[in-house]
Short mmCIF file of C-alpha atoms and ligand atoms in Angstrom, two decimals:
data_model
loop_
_atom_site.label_atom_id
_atom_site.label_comp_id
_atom_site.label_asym_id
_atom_site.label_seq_id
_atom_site.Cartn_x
_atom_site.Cartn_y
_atom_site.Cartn_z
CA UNK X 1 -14.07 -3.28 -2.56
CA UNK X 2 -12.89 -1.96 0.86
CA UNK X 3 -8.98 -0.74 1.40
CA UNK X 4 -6.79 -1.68 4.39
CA UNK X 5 -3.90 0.55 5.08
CA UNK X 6 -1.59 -1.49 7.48
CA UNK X 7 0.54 1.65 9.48
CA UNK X 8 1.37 -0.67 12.84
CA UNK X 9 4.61 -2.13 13.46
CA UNK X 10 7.24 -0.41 15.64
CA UNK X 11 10.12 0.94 12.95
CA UNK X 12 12.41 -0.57 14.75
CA UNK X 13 14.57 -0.62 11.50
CA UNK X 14 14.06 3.06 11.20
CA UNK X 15 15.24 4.15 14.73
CA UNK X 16 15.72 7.29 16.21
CA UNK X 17 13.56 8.56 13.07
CA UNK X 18 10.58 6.62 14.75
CA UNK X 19 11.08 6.92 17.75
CA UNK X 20 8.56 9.36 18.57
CA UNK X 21 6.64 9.38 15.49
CA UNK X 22 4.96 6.38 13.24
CA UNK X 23 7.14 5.44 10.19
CA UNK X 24 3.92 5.48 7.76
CA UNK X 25 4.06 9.39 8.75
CA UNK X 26 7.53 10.77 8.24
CA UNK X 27 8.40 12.35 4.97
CA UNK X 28 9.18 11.09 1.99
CA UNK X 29 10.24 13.75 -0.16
CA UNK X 30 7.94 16.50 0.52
CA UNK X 31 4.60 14.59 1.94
CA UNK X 32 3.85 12.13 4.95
CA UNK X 33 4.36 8.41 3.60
CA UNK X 34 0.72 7.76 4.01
CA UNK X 35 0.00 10.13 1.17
CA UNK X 36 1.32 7.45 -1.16
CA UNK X 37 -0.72 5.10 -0.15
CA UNK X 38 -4.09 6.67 -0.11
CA UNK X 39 -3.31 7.63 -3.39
CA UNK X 40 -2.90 4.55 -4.57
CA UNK X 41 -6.35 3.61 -3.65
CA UNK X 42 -7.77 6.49 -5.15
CA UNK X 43 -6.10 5.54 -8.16
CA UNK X 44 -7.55 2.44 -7.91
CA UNK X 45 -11.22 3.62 -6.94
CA UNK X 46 -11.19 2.39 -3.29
CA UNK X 47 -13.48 5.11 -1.39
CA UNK X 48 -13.53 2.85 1.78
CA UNK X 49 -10.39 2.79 3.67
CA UNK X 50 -9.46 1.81 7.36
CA UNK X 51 -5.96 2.66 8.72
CA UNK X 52 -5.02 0.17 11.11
CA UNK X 53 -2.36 1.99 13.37
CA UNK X 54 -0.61 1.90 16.48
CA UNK X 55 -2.71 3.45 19.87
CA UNK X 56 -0.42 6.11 20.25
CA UNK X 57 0.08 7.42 17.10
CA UNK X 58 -4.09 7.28 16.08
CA UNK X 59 -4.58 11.06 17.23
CA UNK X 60 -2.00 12.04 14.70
CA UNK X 61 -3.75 10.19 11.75
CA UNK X 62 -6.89 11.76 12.40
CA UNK X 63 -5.45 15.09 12.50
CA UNK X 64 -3.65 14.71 9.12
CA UNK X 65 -6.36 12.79 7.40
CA UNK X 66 -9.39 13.74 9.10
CA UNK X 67 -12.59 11.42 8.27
CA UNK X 68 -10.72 11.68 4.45
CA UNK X 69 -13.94 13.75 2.90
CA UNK X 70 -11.59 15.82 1.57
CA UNK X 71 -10.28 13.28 -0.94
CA UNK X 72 -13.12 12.24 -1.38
CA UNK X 73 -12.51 9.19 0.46
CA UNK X 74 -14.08 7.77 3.63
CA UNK X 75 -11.55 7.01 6.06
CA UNK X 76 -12.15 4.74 9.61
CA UNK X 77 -9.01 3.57 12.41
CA UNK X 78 -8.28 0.84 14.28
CA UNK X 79 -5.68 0.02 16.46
CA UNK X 80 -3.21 -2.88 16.35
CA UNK X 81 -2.42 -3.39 19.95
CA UNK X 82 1.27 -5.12 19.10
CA UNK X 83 3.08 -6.31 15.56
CA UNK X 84 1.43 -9.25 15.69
CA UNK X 85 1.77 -9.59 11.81
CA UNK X 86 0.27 -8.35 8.69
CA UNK X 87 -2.14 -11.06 8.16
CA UNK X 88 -3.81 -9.80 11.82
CA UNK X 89 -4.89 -6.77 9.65
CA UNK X 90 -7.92 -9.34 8.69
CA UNK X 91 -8.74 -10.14 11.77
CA UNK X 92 -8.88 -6.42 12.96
CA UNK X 93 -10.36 -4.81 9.90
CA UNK X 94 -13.23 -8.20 10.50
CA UNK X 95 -15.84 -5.77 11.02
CA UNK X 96 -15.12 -3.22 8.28
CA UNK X 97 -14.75 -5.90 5.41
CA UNK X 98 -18.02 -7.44 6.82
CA UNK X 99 -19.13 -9.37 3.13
CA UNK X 100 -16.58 -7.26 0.63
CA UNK X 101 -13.46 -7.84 -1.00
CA UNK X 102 -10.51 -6.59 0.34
CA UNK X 103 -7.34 -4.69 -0.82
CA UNK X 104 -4.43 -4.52 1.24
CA UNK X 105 -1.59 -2.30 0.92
CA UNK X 106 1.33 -1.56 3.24
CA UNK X 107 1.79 1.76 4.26
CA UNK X 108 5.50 1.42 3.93
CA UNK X 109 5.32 0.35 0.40
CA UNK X 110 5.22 3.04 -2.41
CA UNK X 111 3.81 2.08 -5.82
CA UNK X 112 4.45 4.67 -8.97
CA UNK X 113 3.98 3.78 -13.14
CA UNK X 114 1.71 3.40 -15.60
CA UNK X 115 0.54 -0.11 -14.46
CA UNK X 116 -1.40 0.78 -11.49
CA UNK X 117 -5.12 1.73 -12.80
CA UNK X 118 -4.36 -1.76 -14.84
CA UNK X 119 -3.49 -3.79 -11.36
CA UNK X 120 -7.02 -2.87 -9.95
CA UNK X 121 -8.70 -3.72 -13.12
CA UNK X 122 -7.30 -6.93 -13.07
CA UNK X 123 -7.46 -7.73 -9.95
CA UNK X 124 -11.18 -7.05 -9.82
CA UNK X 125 -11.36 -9.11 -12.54
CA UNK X 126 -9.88 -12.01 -10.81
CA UNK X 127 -12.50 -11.05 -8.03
CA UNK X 128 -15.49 -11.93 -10.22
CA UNK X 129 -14.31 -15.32 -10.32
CA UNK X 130 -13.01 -15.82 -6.90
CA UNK X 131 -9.15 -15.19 -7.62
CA UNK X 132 -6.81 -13.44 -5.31
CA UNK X 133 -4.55 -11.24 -6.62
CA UNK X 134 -0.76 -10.16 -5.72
CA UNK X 135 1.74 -8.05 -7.54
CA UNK X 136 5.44 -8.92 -7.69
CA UNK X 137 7.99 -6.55 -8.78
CA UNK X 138 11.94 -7.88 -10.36
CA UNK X 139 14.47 -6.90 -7.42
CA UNK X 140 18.07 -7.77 -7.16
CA UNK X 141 17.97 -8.21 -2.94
CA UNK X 142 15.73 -10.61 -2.93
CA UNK X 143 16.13 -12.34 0.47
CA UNK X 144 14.76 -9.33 1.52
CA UNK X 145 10.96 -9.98 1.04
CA UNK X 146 8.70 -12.95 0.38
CA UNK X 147 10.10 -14.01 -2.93
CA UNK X 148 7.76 -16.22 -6.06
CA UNK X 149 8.99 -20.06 -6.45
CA UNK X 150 8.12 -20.33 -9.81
CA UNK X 151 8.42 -23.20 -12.28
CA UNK X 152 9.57 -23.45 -15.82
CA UNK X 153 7.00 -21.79 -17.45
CA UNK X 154 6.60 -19.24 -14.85
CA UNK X 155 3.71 -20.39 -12.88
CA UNK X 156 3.70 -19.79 -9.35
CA UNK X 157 4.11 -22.41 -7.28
CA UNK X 158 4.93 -21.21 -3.58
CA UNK X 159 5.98 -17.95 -1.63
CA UNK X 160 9.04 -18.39 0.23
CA UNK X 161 9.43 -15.48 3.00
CA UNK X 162 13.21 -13.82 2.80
CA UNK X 163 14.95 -16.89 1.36
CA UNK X 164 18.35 -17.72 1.49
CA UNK X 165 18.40 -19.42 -1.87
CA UNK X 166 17.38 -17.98 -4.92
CA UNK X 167 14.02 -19.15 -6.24
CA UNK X 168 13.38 -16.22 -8.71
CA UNK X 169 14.26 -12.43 -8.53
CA UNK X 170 10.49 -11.85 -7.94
CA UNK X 171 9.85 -9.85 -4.83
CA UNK X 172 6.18 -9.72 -3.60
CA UNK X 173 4.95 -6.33 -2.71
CA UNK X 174 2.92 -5.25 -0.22
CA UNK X 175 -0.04 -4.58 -2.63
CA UNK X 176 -2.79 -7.97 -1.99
CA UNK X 177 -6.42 -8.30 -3.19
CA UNK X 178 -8.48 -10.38 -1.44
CA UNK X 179 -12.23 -12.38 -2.01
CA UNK X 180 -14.48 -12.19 1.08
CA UNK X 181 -13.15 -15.68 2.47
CA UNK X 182 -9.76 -13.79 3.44
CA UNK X 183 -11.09 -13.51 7.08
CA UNK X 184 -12.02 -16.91 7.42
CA UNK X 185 -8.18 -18.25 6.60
CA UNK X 186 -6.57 -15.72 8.30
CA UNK X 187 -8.71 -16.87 11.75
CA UNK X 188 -7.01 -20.33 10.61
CA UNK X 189 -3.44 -19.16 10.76
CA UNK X 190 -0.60 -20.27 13.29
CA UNK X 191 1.81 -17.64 14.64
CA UNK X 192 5.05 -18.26 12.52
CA UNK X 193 8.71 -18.99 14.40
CA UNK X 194 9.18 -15.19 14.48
CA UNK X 195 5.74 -15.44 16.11
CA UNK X 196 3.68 -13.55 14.03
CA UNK X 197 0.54 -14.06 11.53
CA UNK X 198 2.61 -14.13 7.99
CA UNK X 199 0.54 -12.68 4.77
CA UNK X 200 2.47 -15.55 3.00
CA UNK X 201 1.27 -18.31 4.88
CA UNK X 202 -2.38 -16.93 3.60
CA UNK X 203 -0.96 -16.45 0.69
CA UNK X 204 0.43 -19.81 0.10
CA UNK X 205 -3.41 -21.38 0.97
CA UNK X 206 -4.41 -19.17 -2.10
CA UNK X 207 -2.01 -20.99 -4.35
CA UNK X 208 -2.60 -24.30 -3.03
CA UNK X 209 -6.68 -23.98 -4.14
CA UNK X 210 -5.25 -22.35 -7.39
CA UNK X 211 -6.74 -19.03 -6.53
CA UNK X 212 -3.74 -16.62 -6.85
CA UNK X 213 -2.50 -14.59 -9.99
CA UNK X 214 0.74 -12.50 -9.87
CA UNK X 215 1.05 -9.61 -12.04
CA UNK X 216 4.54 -8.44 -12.01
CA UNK X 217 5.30 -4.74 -12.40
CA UNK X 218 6.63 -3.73 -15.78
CA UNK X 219 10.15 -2.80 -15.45
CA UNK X 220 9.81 1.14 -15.94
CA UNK X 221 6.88 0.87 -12.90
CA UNK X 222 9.08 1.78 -9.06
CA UNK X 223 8.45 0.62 -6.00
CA UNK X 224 9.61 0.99 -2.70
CA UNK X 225 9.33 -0.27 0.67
CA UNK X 226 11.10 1.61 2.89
CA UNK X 227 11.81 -0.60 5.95
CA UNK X 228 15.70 1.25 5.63
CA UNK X 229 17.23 4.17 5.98
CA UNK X 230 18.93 3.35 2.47
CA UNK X 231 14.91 2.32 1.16
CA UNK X 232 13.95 5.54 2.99
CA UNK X 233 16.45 8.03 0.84
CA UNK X 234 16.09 6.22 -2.55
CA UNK X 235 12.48 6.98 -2.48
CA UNK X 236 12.63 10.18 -1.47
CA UNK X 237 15.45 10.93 -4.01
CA UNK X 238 13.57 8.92 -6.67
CA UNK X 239 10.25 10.99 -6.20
CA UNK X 240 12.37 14.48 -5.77
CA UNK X 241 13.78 13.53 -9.82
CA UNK X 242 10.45 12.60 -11.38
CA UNK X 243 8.85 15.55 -9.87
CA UNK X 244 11.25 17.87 -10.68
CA UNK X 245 11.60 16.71 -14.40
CA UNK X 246 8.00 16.11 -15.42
CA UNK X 247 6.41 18.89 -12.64
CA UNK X 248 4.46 16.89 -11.40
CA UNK X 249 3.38 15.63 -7.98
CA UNK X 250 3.44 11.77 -7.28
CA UNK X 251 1.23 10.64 -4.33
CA UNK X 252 -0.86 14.92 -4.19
CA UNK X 253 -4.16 13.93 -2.87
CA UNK X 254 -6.00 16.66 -3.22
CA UNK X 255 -4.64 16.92 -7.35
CA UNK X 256 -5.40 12.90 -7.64
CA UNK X 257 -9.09 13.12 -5.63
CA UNK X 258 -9.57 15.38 -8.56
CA UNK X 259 -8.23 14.13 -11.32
CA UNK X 260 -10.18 10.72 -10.03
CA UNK X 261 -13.38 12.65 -9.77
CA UNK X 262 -13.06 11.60 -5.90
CA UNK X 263 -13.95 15.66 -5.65
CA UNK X 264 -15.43 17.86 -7.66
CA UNK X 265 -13.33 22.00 -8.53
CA UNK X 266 -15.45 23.66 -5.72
CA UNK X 267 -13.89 21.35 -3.04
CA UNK X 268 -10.31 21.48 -4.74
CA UNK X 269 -10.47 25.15 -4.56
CA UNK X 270 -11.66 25.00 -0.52
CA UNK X 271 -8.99 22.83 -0.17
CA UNK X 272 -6.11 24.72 -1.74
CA UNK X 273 -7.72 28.07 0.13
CA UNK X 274 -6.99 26.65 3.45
CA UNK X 275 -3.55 25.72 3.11
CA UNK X 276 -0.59 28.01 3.98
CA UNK X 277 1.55 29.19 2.03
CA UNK X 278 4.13 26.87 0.63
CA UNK X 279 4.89 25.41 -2.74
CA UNK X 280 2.86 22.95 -2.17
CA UNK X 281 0.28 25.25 -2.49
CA UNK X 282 1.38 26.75 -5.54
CA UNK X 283 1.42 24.07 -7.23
CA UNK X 284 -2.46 22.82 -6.98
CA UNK X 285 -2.63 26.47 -7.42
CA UNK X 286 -0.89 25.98 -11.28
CA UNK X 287 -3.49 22.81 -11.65
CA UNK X 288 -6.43 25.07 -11.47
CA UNK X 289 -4.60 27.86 -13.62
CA UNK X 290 -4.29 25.04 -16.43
C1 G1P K 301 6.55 -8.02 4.33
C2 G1P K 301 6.13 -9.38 3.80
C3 G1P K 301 6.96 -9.75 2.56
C4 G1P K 301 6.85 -8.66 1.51
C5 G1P K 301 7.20 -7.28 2.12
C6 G1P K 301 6.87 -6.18 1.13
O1 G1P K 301 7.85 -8.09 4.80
O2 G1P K 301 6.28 -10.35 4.83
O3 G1P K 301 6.49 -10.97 2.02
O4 G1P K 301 7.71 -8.95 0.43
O5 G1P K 301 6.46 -7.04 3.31
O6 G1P K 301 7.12 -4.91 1.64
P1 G1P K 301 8.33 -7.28 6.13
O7 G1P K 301 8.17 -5.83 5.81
O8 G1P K 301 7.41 -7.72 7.22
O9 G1P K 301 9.75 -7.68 6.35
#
């Protein structure tokens, strides 16, 4: 299965912090948001990833992430020319999901808990038989995001994008997997009113041919999308806590391309030899200690 990382879009929300710099690559806690997100994948056993990013900001992605051999991972770019919606990541990444599935993940969103490894199993379960797969997490601001219309007995029924009513307190996150026919419906898609390709229009052709599941997040699993300053700082503060009380890093690429077998000790050991010093540093240093 190949991995799209969509980084495009202007942070407008996020202003003056973007301004001169991509949201996907400003802190959160003590890494660059994209961290998160490759991790994720690596979690998940995605070694082919595009980042899909604004012209601008490309030269900074490369020189953070390189080609990703050092997690292990291969990493391409493309460029999304203007936010022209998420479901336009299809149409760009086209050539790089040539006859694969297809994870998506937004490179805003942040996914941490015990259910993760579980979400890609399942989801390349549903695969094997043709089934898309999205995850939905309980959230109290729910006219926020694309929200689940589900009936009595909690099947899914429709996505309705930031609703004003409430159909359920089901967000969707930014977290889709995708069979190979995910191109061919997003060519099919109309610009929406706020003129722009919506991942729950192609979402809601899914659950119209009864091809979706939703896994919702267990309760104890977090996670964010910070498209606010508030989003931004709740993250960071949530990530600070957990890492302080169980020392341990959440979203350390070079500890979780290990830990994955992504890389093997010699390359871990390259890789903690060219950093400088920082406590970042120490710390992979304590992993090869143990
Ligand atoms: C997008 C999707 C929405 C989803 C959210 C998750 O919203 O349109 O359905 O719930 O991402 O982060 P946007 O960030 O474009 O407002």
């Amino acid at each position: 299965m190949k991995g799209i990382i969509l980084s495009g879009g202007s942070g407008s929300r996020l202003h003056p912090i973007t301004k001169a710099t991509s949201k996907q690559l400003i802190p959160v806690y003590d890494k660059p948001m994209i961290y998160y997100t490759i991790s994720t994948f690596i979690e998940g056993g995605i070694k082919d990833i595009l980042i899909i990013t604004n012209k601008e900001y490309l030269p900074i992605y490369k020189k953070i992430l390189k080609n990703g051999h050092d997690f292990g991972v291969k990493i391409s770019y493309e460029i999304q020319q203007k936010p022209n919606g998420i479901a336009e990541a299809f149409l760009i990444g086209k050539n790089f999901i040539k006859k694969d599935e297809v994870c998506l993940i937004l490179g805003d969103n942040i996914f941490y808990g015990q259910d993760i490894k579980f979400i890609f199993k399942n989801s390349y379960q549903n695969l094997n038989n043709n089934i898309a797969s999205i995850v939905g997490k309980e959230v109290s601001n729910f006219n926020m995001y694309g929200v689940a219309h589900l009936d009595k007995r909690n099947k899914l029924l429709k996505i309705i994008e930031k609703p004003k009513k409430k159909y359920s307190k089901i967000a969707i996150t930014g977290l889709y997997f995708y069979p190979n026919d995910v191109v061919h419906k997003a060519l099919s898609l109309k610009p929406s009113k706020r003129n722009e390709l919506e991942i729950t229009d192609l979402n809601n052709i899914y659950i119209k041919e009864k091809r979706m599941d939703l896994y919702v997040l267990k309760k104890e699993s977090a996670w964010f999308d910070m498209g606010t300053h508030e989003s931004l700082l709740e993250a960071s503060m949530y990530i600070a806590a957990i890492e302080k009380r169980q020392n341990q890093k959440i979203g350390c690429l070079e500890e979780i391309a290990l830990a994955n077998q992504f890389i093997g000790i010699k390359k871990f050991n390259q890789l903690v030899k060219m950093l400088p010093n920082c406590s970042y540093k120490d710390y992979l240093i304590n992993i090869i200690k143990k």
